[in-house]
Coordinates of C-alpha atoms in Angstrom, one line a residue:
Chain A
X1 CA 73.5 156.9 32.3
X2 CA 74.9 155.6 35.4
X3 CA 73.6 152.4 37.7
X4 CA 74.6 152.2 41.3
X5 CA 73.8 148.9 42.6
X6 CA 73.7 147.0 46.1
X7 CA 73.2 143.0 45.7
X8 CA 72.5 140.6 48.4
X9 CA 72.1 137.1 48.8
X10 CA 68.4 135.9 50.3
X11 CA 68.2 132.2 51.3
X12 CA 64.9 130.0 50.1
X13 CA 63.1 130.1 53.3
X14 CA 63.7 134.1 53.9
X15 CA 62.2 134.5 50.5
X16 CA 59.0 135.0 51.5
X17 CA 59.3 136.8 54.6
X18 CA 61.4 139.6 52.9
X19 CA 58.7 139.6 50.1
X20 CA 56.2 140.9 52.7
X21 CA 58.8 143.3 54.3
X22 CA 59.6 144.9 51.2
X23 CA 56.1 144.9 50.5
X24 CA 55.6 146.8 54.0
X25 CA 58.4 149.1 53.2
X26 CA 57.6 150.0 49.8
X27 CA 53.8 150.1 50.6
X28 CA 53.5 148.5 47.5
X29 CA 52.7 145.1 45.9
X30 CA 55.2 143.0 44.7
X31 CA 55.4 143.5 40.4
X32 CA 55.9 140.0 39.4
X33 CA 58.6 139.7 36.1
X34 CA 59.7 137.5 34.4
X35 CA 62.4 138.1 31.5
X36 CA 64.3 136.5 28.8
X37 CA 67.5 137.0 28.9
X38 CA 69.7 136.5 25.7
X39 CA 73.6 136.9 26.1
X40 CA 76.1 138.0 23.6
X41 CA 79.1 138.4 23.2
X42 CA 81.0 141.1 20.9
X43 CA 83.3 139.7 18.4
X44 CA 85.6 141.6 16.0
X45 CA 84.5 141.7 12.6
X46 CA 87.9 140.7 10.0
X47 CA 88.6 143.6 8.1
X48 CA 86.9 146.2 10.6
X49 CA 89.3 149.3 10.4
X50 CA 89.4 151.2 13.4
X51 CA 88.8 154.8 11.9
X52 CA 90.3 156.4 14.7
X53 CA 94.0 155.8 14.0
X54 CA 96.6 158.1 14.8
X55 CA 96.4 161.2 16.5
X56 CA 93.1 163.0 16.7
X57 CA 93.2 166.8 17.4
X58 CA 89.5 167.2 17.8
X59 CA 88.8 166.7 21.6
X60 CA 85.8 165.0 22.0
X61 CA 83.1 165.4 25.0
X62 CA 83.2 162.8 27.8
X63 CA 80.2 160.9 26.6
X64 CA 81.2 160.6 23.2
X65 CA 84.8 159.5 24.1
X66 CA 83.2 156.8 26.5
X67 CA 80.8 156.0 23.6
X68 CA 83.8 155.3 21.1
X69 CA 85.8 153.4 23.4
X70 CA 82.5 151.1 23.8
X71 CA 82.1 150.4 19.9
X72 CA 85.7 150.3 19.1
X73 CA 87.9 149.9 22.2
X74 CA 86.9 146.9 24.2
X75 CA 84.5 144.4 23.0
X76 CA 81.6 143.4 25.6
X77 CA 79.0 141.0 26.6
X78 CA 75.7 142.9 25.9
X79 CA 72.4 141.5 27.2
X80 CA 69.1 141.2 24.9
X81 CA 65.8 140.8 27.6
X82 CA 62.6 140.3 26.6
X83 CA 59.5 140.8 28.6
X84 CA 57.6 137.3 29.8
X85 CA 54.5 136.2 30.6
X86 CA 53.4 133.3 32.7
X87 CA 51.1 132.1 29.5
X88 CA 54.3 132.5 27.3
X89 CA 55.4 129.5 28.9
X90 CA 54.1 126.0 27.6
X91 CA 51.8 124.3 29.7
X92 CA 52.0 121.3 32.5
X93 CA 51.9 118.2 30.2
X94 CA 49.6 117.0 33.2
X95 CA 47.4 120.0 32.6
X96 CA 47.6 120.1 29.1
X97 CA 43.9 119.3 27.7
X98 CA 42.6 120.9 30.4
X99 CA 40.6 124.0 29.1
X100 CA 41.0 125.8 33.0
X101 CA 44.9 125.8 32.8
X102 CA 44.7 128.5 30.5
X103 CA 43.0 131.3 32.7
X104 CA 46.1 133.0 33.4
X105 CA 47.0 133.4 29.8
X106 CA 46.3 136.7 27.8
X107 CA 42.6 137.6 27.1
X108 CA 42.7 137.2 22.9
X109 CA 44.8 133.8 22.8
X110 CA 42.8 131.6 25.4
X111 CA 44.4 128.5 23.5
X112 CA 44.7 124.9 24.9
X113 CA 48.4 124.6 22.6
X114 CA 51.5 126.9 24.1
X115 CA 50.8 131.0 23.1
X116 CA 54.3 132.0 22.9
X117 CA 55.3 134.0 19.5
X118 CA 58.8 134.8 19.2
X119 CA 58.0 137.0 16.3
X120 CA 56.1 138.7 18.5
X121 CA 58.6 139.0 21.7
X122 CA 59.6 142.2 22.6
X123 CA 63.5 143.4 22.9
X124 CA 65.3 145.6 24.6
X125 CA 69.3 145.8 24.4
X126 CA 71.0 146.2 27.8
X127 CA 74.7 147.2 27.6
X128 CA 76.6 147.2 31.5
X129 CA 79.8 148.4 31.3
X130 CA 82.5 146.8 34.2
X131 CA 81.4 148.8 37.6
X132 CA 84.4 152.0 38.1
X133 CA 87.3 150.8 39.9
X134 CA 88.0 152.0 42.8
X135 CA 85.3 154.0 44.1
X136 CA 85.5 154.6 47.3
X137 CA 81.8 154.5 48.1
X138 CA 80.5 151.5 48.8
X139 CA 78.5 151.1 45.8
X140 CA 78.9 149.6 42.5
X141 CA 78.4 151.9 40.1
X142 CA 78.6 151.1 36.3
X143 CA 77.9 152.8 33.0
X144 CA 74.7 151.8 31.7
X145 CA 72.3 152.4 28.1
X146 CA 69.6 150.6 26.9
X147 CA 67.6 150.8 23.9
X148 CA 64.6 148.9 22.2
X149 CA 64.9 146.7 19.3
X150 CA 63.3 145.1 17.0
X151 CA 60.2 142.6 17.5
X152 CA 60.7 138.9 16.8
X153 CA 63.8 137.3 15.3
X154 CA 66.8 138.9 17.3
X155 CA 69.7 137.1 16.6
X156 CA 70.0 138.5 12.9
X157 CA 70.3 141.8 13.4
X158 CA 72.7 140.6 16.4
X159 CA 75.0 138.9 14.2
X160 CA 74.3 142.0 11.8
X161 CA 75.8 144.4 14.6
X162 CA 78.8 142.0 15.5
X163 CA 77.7 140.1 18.0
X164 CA 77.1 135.9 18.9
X165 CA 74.9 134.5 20.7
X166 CA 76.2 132.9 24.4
X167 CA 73.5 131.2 26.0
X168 CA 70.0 132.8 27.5
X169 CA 68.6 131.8 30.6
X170 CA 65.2 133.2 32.4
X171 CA 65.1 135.8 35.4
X172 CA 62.3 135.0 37.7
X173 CA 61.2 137.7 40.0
X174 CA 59.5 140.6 41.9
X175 CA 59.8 144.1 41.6
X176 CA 59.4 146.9 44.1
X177 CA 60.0 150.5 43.5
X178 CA 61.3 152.7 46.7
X179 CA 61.5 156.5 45.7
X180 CA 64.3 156.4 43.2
X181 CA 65.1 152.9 44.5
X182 CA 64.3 149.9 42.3
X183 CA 64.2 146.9 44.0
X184 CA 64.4 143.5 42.4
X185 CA 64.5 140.0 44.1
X186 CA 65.1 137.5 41.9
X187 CA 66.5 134.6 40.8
X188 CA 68.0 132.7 37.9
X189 CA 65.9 129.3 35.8
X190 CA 67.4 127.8 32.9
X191 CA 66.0 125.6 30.4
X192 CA 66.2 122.1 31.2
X193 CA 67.3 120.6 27.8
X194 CA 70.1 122.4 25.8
X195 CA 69.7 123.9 22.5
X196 CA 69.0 121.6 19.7
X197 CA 70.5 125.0 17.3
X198 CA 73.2 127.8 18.7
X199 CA 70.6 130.9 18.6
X200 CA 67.5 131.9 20.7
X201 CA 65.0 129.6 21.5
X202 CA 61.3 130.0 19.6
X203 CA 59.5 128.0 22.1
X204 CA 59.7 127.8 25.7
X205 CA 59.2 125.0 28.1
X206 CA 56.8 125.0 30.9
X207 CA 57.3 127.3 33.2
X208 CA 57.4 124.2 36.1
X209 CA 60.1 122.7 34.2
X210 CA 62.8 125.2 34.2
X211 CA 65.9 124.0 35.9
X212 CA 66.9 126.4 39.3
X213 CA 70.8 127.7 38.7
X214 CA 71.0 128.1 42.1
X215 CA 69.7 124.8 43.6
X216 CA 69.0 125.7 47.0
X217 CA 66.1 128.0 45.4
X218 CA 68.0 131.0 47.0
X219 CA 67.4 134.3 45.1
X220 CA 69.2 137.7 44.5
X221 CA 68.4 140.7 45.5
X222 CA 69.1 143.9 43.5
X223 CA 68.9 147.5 44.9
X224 CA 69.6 149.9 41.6
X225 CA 69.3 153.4 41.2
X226 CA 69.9 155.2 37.7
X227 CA 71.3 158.5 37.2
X228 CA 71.4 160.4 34.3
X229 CA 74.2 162.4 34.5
X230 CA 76.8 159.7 35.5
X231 CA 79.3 163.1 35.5
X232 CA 77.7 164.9 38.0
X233 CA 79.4 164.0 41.5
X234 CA 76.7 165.5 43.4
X235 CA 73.6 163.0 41.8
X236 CA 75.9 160.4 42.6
X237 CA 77.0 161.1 46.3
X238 CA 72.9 162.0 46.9
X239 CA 71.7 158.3 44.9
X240 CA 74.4 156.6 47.0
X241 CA 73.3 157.9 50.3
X242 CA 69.7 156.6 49.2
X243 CA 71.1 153.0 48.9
X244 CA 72.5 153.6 52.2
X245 CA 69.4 154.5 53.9
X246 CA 67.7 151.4 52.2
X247 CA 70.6 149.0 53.2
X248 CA 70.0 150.9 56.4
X249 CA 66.3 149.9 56.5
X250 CA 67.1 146.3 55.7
X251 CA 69.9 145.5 58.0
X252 CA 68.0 143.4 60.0
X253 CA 66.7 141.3 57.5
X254 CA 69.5 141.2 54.9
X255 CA 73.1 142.3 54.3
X256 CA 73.0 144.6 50.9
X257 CA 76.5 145.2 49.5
X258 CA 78.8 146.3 46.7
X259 CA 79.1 143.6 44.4
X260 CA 82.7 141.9 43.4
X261 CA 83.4 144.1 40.6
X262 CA 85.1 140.8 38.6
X263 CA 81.8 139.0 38.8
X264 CA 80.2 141.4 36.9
X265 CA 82.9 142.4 34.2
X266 CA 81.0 142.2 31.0
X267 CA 84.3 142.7 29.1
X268 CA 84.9 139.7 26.3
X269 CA 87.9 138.4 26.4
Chain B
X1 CA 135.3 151.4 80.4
X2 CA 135.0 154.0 77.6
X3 CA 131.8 155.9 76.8
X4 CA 129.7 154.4 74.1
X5 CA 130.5 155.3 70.2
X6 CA 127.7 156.8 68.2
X7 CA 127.4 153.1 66.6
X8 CA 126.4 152.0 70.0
X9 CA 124.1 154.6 71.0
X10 CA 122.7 154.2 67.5
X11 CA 121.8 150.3 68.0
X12 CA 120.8 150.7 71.5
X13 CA 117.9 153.7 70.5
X14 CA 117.1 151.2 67.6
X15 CA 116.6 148.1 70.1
X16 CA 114.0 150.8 72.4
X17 CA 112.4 151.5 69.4
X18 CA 111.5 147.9 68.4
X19 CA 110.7 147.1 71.9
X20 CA 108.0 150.1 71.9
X21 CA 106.8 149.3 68.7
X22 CA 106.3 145.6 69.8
X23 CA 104.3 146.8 72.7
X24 CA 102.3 149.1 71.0
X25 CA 101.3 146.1 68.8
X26 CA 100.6 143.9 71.9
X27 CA 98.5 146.5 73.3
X28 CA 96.6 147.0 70.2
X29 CA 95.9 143.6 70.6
X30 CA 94.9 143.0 73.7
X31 CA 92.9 146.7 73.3
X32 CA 90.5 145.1 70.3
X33 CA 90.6 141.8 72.6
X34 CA 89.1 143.5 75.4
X35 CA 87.0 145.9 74.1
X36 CA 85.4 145.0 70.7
X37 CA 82.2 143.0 71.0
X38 CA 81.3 140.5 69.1
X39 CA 85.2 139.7 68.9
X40 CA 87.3 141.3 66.1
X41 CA 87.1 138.9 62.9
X42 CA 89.8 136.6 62.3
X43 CA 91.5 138.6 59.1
X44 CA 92.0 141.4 61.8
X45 CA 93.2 138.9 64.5
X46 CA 95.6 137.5 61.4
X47 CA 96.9 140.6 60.4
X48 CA 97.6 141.5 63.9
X49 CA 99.4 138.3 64.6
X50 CA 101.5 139.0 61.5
X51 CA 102.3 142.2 62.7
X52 CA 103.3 140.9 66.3
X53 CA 105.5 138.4 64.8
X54 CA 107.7 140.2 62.1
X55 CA 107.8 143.1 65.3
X56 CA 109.5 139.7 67.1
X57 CA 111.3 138.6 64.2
X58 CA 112.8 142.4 63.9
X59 CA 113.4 142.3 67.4
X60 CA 115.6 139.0 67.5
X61 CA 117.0 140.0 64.1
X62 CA 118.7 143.0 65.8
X63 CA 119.5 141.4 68.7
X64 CA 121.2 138.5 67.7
X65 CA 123.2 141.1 65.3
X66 CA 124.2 143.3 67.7
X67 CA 125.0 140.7 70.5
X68 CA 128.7 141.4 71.3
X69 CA 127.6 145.1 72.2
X70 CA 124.4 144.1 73.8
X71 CA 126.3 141.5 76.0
X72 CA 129.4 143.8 76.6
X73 CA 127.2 146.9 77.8
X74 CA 126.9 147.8 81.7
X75 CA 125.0 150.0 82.9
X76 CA 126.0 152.3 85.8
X77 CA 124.9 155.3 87.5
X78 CA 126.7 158.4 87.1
X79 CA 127.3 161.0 89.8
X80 CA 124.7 163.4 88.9
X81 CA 122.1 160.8 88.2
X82 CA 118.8 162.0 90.7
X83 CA 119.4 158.4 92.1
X84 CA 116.8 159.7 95.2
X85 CA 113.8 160.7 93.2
X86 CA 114.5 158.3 90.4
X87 CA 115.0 154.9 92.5
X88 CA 112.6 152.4 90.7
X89 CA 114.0 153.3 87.5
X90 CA 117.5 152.8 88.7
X91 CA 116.7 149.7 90.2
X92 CA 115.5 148.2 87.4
X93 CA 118.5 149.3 85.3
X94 CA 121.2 148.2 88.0
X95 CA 119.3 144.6 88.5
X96 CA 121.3 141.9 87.1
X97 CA 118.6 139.3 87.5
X98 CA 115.5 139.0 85.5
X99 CA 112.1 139.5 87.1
X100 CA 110.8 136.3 88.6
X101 CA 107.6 136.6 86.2
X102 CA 110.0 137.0 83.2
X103 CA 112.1 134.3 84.6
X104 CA 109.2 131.9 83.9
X105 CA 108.5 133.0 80.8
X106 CA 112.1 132.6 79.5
X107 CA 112.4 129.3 81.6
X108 CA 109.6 128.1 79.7
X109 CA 110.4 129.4 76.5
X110 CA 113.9 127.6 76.7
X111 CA 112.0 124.0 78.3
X112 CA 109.7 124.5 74.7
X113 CA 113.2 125.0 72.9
X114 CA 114.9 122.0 74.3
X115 CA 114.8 119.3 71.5
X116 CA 112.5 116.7 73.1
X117 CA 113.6 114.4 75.8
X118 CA 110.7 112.0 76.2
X119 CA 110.3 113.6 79.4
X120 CA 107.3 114.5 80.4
X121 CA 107.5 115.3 84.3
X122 CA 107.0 119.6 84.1
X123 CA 106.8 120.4 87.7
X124 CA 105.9 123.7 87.1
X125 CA 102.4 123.7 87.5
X126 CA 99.1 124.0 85.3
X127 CA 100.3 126.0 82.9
X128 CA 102.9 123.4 81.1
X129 CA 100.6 120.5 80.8
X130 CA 98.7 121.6 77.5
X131 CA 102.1 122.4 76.3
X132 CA 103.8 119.5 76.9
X133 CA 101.0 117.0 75.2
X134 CA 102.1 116.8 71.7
X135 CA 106.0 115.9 73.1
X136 CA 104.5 112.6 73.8
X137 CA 105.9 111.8 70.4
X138 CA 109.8 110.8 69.7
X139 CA 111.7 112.7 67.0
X140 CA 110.6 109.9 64.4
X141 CA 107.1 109.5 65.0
X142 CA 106.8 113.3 64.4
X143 CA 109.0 113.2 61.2
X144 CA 106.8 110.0 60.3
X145 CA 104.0 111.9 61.2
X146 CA 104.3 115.1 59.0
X147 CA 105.5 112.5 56.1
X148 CA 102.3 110.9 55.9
X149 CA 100.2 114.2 57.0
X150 CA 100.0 116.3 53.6
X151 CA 99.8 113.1 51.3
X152 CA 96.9 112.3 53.5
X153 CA 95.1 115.6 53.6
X154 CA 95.6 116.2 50.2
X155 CA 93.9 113.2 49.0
X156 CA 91.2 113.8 51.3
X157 CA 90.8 117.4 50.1
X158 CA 90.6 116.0 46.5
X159 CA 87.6 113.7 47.2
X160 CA 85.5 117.3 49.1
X161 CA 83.7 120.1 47.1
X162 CA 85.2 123.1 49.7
X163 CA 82.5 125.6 48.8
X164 CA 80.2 125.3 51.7
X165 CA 78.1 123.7 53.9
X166 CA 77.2 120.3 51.7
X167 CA 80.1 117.8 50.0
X168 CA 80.5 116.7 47.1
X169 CA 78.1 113.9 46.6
X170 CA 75.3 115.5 48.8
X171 CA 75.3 118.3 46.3
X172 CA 75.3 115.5 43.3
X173 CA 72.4 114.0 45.1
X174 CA 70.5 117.6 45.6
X175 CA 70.9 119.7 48.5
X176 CA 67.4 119.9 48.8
X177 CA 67.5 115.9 49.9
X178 CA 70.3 116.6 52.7
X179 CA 69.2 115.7 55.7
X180 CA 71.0 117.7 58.0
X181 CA 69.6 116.6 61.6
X182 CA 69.8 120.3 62.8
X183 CA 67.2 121.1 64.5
X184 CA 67.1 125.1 63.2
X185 CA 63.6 125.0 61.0
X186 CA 61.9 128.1 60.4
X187 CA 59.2 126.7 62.8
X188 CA 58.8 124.1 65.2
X189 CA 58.3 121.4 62.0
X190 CA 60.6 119.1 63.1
X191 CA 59.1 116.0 61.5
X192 CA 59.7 118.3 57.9
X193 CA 63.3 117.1 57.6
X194 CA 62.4 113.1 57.1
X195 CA 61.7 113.5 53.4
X196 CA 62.2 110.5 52.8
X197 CA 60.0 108.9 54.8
X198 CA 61.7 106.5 56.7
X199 CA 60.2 106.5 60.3
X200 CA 63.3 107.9 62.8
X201 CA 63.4 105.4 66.0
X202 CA 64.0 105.3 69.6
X203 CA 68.0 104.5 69.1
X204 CA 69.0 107.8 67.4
X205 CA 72.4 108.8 68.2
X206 CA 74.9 111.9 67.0
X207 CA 71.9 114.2 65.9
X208 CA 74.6 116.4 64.7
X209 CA 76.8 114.1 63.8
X210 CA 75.2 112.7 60.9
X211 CA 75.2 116.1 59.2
X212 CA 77.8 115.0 56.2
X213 CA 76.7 111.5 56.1
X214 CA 73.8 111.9 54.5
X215 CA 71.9 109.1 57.1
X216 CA 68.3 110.2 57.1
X217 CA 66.9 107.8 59.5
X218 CA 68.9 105.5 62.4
X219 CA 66.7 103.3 63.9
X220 CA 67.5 99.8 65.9
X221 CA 67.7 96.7 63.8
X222 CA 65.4 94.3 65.1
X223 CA 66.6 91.6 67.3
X224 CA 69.9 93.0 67.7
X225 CA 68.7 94.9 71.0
X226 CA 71.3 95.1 73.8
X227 CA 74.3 95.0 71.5
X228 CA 76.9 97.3 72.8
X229 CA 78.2 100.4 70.4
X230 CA 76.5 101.2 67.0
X231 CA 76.4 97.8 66.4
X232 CA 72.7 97.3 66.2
X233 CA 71.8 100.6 64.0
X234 CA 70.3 100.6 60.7
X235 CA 71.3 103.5 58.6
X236 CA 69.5 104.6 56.0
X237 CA 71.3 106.6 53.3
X238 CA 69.5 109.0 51.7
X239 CA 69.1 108.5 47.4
X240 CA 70.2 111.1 45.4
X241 CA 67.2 111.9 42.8
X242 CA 65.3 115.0 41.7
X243 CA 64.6 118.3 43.8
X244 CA 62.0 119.1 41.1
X245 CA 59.1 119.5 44.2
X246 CA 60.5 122.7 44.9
X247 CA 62.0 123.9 42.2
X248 CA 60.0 126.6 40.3
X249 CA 56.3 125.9 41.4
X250 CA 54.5 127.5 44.4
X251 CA 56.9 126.7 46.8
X252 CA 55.9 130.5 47.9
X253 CA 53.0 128.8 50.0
X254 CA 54.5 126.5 52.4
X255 CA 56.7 128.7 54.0
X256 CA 56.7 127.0 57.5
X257 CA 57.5 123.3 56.0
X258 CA 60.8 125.1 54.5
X259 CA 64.3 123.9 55.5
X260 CA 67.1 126.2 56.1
X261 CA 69.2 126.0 53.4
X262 CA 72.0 127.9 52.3
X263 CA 72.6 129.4 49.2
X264 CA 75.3 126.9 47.4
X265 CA 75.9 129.3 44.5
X266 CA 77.8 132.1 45.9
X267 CA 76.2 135.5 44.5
X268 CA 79.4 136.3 43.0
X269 CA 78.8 132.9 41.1
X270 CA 75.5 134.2 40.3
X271 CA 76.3 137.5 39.0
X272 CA 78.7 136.1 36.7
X273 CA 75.9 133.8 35.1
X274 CA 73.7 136.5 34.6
X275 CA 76.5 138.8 33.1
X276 CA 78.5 136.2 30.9
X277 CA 76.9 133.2 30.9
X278 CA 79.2 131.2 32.4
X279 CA 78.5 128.5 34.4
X280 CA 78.9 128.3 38.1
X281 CA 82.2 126.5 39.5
X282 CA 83.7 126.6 36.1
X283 CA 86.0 129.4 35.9

């Protein structure tokens, strides 16, 4: 599968505005996410052989040549997100005995005490390759796969498959779907204390606690479209000319673009 | 007088070609100058000033190479040149004085060239007296002058974060405390920007001034009324401490109480977070 992607930058105080003119333009409510995000980073087993040594005389279909080069070739930064909810998050300690603070929480754990179960927490594995190089539309594009994992404890099977764990930090955001356009303006939290151990966290802070990356409260705004068939020039040319209408649309209100392609170069050095 | 060799033809048809080429690019210039609105952005202005001046460098490069036959060379008619219909242009080729326009460009050029005389009487009008400022200074202030210059700047530089609109220490202290004076709010909340509280007085100078000084409120002391200058101001400076107010909560609300701030994470610094992990302004 293929992403193409336009990003822009959306100050603090245009937050809301835009909110309500994507809303108008979407003719939909905003979906509000939040998501864990877990990094890590590939590292090369000692004594892993590559298989493939020497010349091969088999030719092997595009996909499955890309698909080798990303297990053996280069060695990436894959994502791990998990799904949030606003109840997954500890509570105020102002708020904490207070029986009311829990009415946004989940129907069967109306609990006083924090209701976040990491052996419960959904995962889903989110592999981004670099964008292409040298495209001459004005859209990133990047190979893309994702698959679900496991429930619970992630960082075992993880280390299992060859990777480490980098650091995980919290995406905060809203989500508004245009056609084949997915739109998502959001923005980066971290936790405010750092890891007592070097693996996931099992508890989370409150939600009011979590430390802004970007201080200025300015968010990120993410125009993607997927394409199955990442071969197919057509599909592309046709999802690119959709970002263009959008980044058409918002002109007036923000500047989409193609992202620096460095800045998002998941390759592990 | 013999008839040019092929050498000299040669050089003379590469001279013309520069010269074209060096109008084309001046005309380019001027063309995007005149015509383009909002005016063209300054990496186009750059690369067209880079163009213009390795055209001039080119230009006096050949020049000064081929100055024996340049300054050798006459021009003159021959018999069956159509000297009736083609007067102007053999005017212009038989005139042995420059144009009075280009005589005041090269006069000028050479009064620019002359190593400085302390003189600063130009009699030629308005157009020399901007020029002529900075000659003010003799041959060893100048040298004293660039001596100190870099050292200086540099050490400045050192003590400045250059990515954008805040420094160093107003960042440390939280952009969200910055108290810029500008009066660009989302509405007409002007009394938002005193966060901290301190009441703004009747003496409140340089508005715009106080943008990287991080003064939140000027007000008179009291008693020191009449004294002349900035003498009798109180600044106070604003304390760096938490931004937590409007950090995660429902900051969503309160739209019209917002400041404009701008983003000091660049998105590329953002993306690479989210891809890798790694932190902001470490690279």
């Amino acid at each position: 599968m293929h992403e193409l992607l336009l990003f822009a930058s959306v100050p603090a105080h245009q937050h809301h505005e835009l909110l309500q003119q994507l809303a108008g333009l979407t003719a939909m409510q905003p979906r509000h996410r939040l998501e864990r995000r877990l990094i890590f980073k590939a590292y090369r087993k000692p004594g892993l052989i590559n298989t493939r040594v020497g010349a091969s005389q088999d030719l092997q279909g595009n996909e499955m040549q890309r698909l080798n080069k990303m297990l053996n070739g280069g060695m990436f930064y894959t994502q791990v997100v998990g799904p949030l909810d606003e109840s997954d998050f500890g509570l105020n300690r102002s708020s904490a005995g207070d029986p009311d603070a829990a009415m946004s929480g989940t129907e069967e754990l109306p609990t006083n005490g924090p209701t976040y179960s990491y052996e419960n927490q959904p995962w889903k594995l989110e592999f981004r390759d670099i964008p292409e190089a040298g495209t001459r539309s004005a859209v990133t594009a990047r190979l893309m796969a994702s698959s679900s994992l496991p429930k619970g404890d992630i960082s075992t099977p993880m280390t299992a498959w060859g990777y480490s764990f980098v650091s995980e930090y919290v995406v905060e955001g809203d989500i508004f779907v245009l056609d084949d356009i997915v739109i998502f303006l959001h923005r980066v939290l971290n936790y405010p204390t750092e890891p007592q151990s070097h693996e996931p966290r099992r508890e989370l802070p409150p939600l009011s606690d979590m430390v802004l990356l970007e201080r200025s409260g300015s968010y990120v705004l993410q125009a993607s479209i997927t394409v199955q068939d990442g071969g197919n020039q057509e599909m592309m040319k046709t999802a690119s000319q959709h970002l263009f209408g959008l980044r058409e649309q918002l002109k007036s209100a923000v500047r989409l673009e193609q992202a620096d392609r460095l800045s998002l170069d998941t390759r592990a050095k | 007088m013999s008839t040019p060799t092929k050498d000299q033809i040669k050089a003379l048809e590469q001279s013309r070609q520069r010269l074209v080429q060096l109008t084309h690019s001046l005309a380019s210039l001027i063309a995007s100058l005149n015509q383009s609105d909002p005016l063209p952005s300054w990496p186009s202005l750059q690369s067209q000033a880079t163009i213009l001046s390795n055209n001039l460098l080119s230009i006096s490069e050949h020049l000064s190479e081929n100055q024996p036959l340049l300054s050798s060379l006459v021009a003159y008619p021959g018999p069956d040149f159509p000297g009736r219909t083609q007067a102007p242009t053999l005017e212009q080729l038989l005139r042995t004085k420059l144009d009075p326009r280009v005589e005041d460009w090269v006069a000028r050029g050479r009064r620019r060239a002359v190593p400085d005389t302390n003189s600063n009487n130009n009699n030629n009008g308005g157009d020399g007296v901007t020029a002529d400022n900075d000659n003010n200074l003799s041959e060893h202030d100048l040298a004293e002058l660039w001596h100190w210059a870099p050292v200086e700047a540099n050490r400045e530089a050192r003590q400045r974060d250059w990515g954008g609109d805040y420094t160093l220490e107003e960042r440390q202290g939280g952009v969200a405390n910055v108290v810029t004076g500008l009066r660009r709010v989302l509405d007409d909340g002007e009394d938002d920007l005193e966060s901290s509280g301190s009441s703004e007085g009747e003496g409140n100078e340089g508005q715009g001034e106080d943008e990287e000084m991080e003064v939140v409120g000027v007000r008179m002391r009291p008693g020191a009324g009449a004294v002349a200058g900035g003498g009798g101001l109180e600044f106070d400076i604003a304390t760096g401490g938490a931004h937590g107010a409007s950090a995660v909560g429902g900051e969503d609300g309160g739209v019209g109480v917002q400041k404009v701030v701008a983003p000091v994470v660049p998105l590329e610094g953002i993306l690479r977070f989210m891809t890798t992990g790694a932190q902001p302004g470490q690279r």
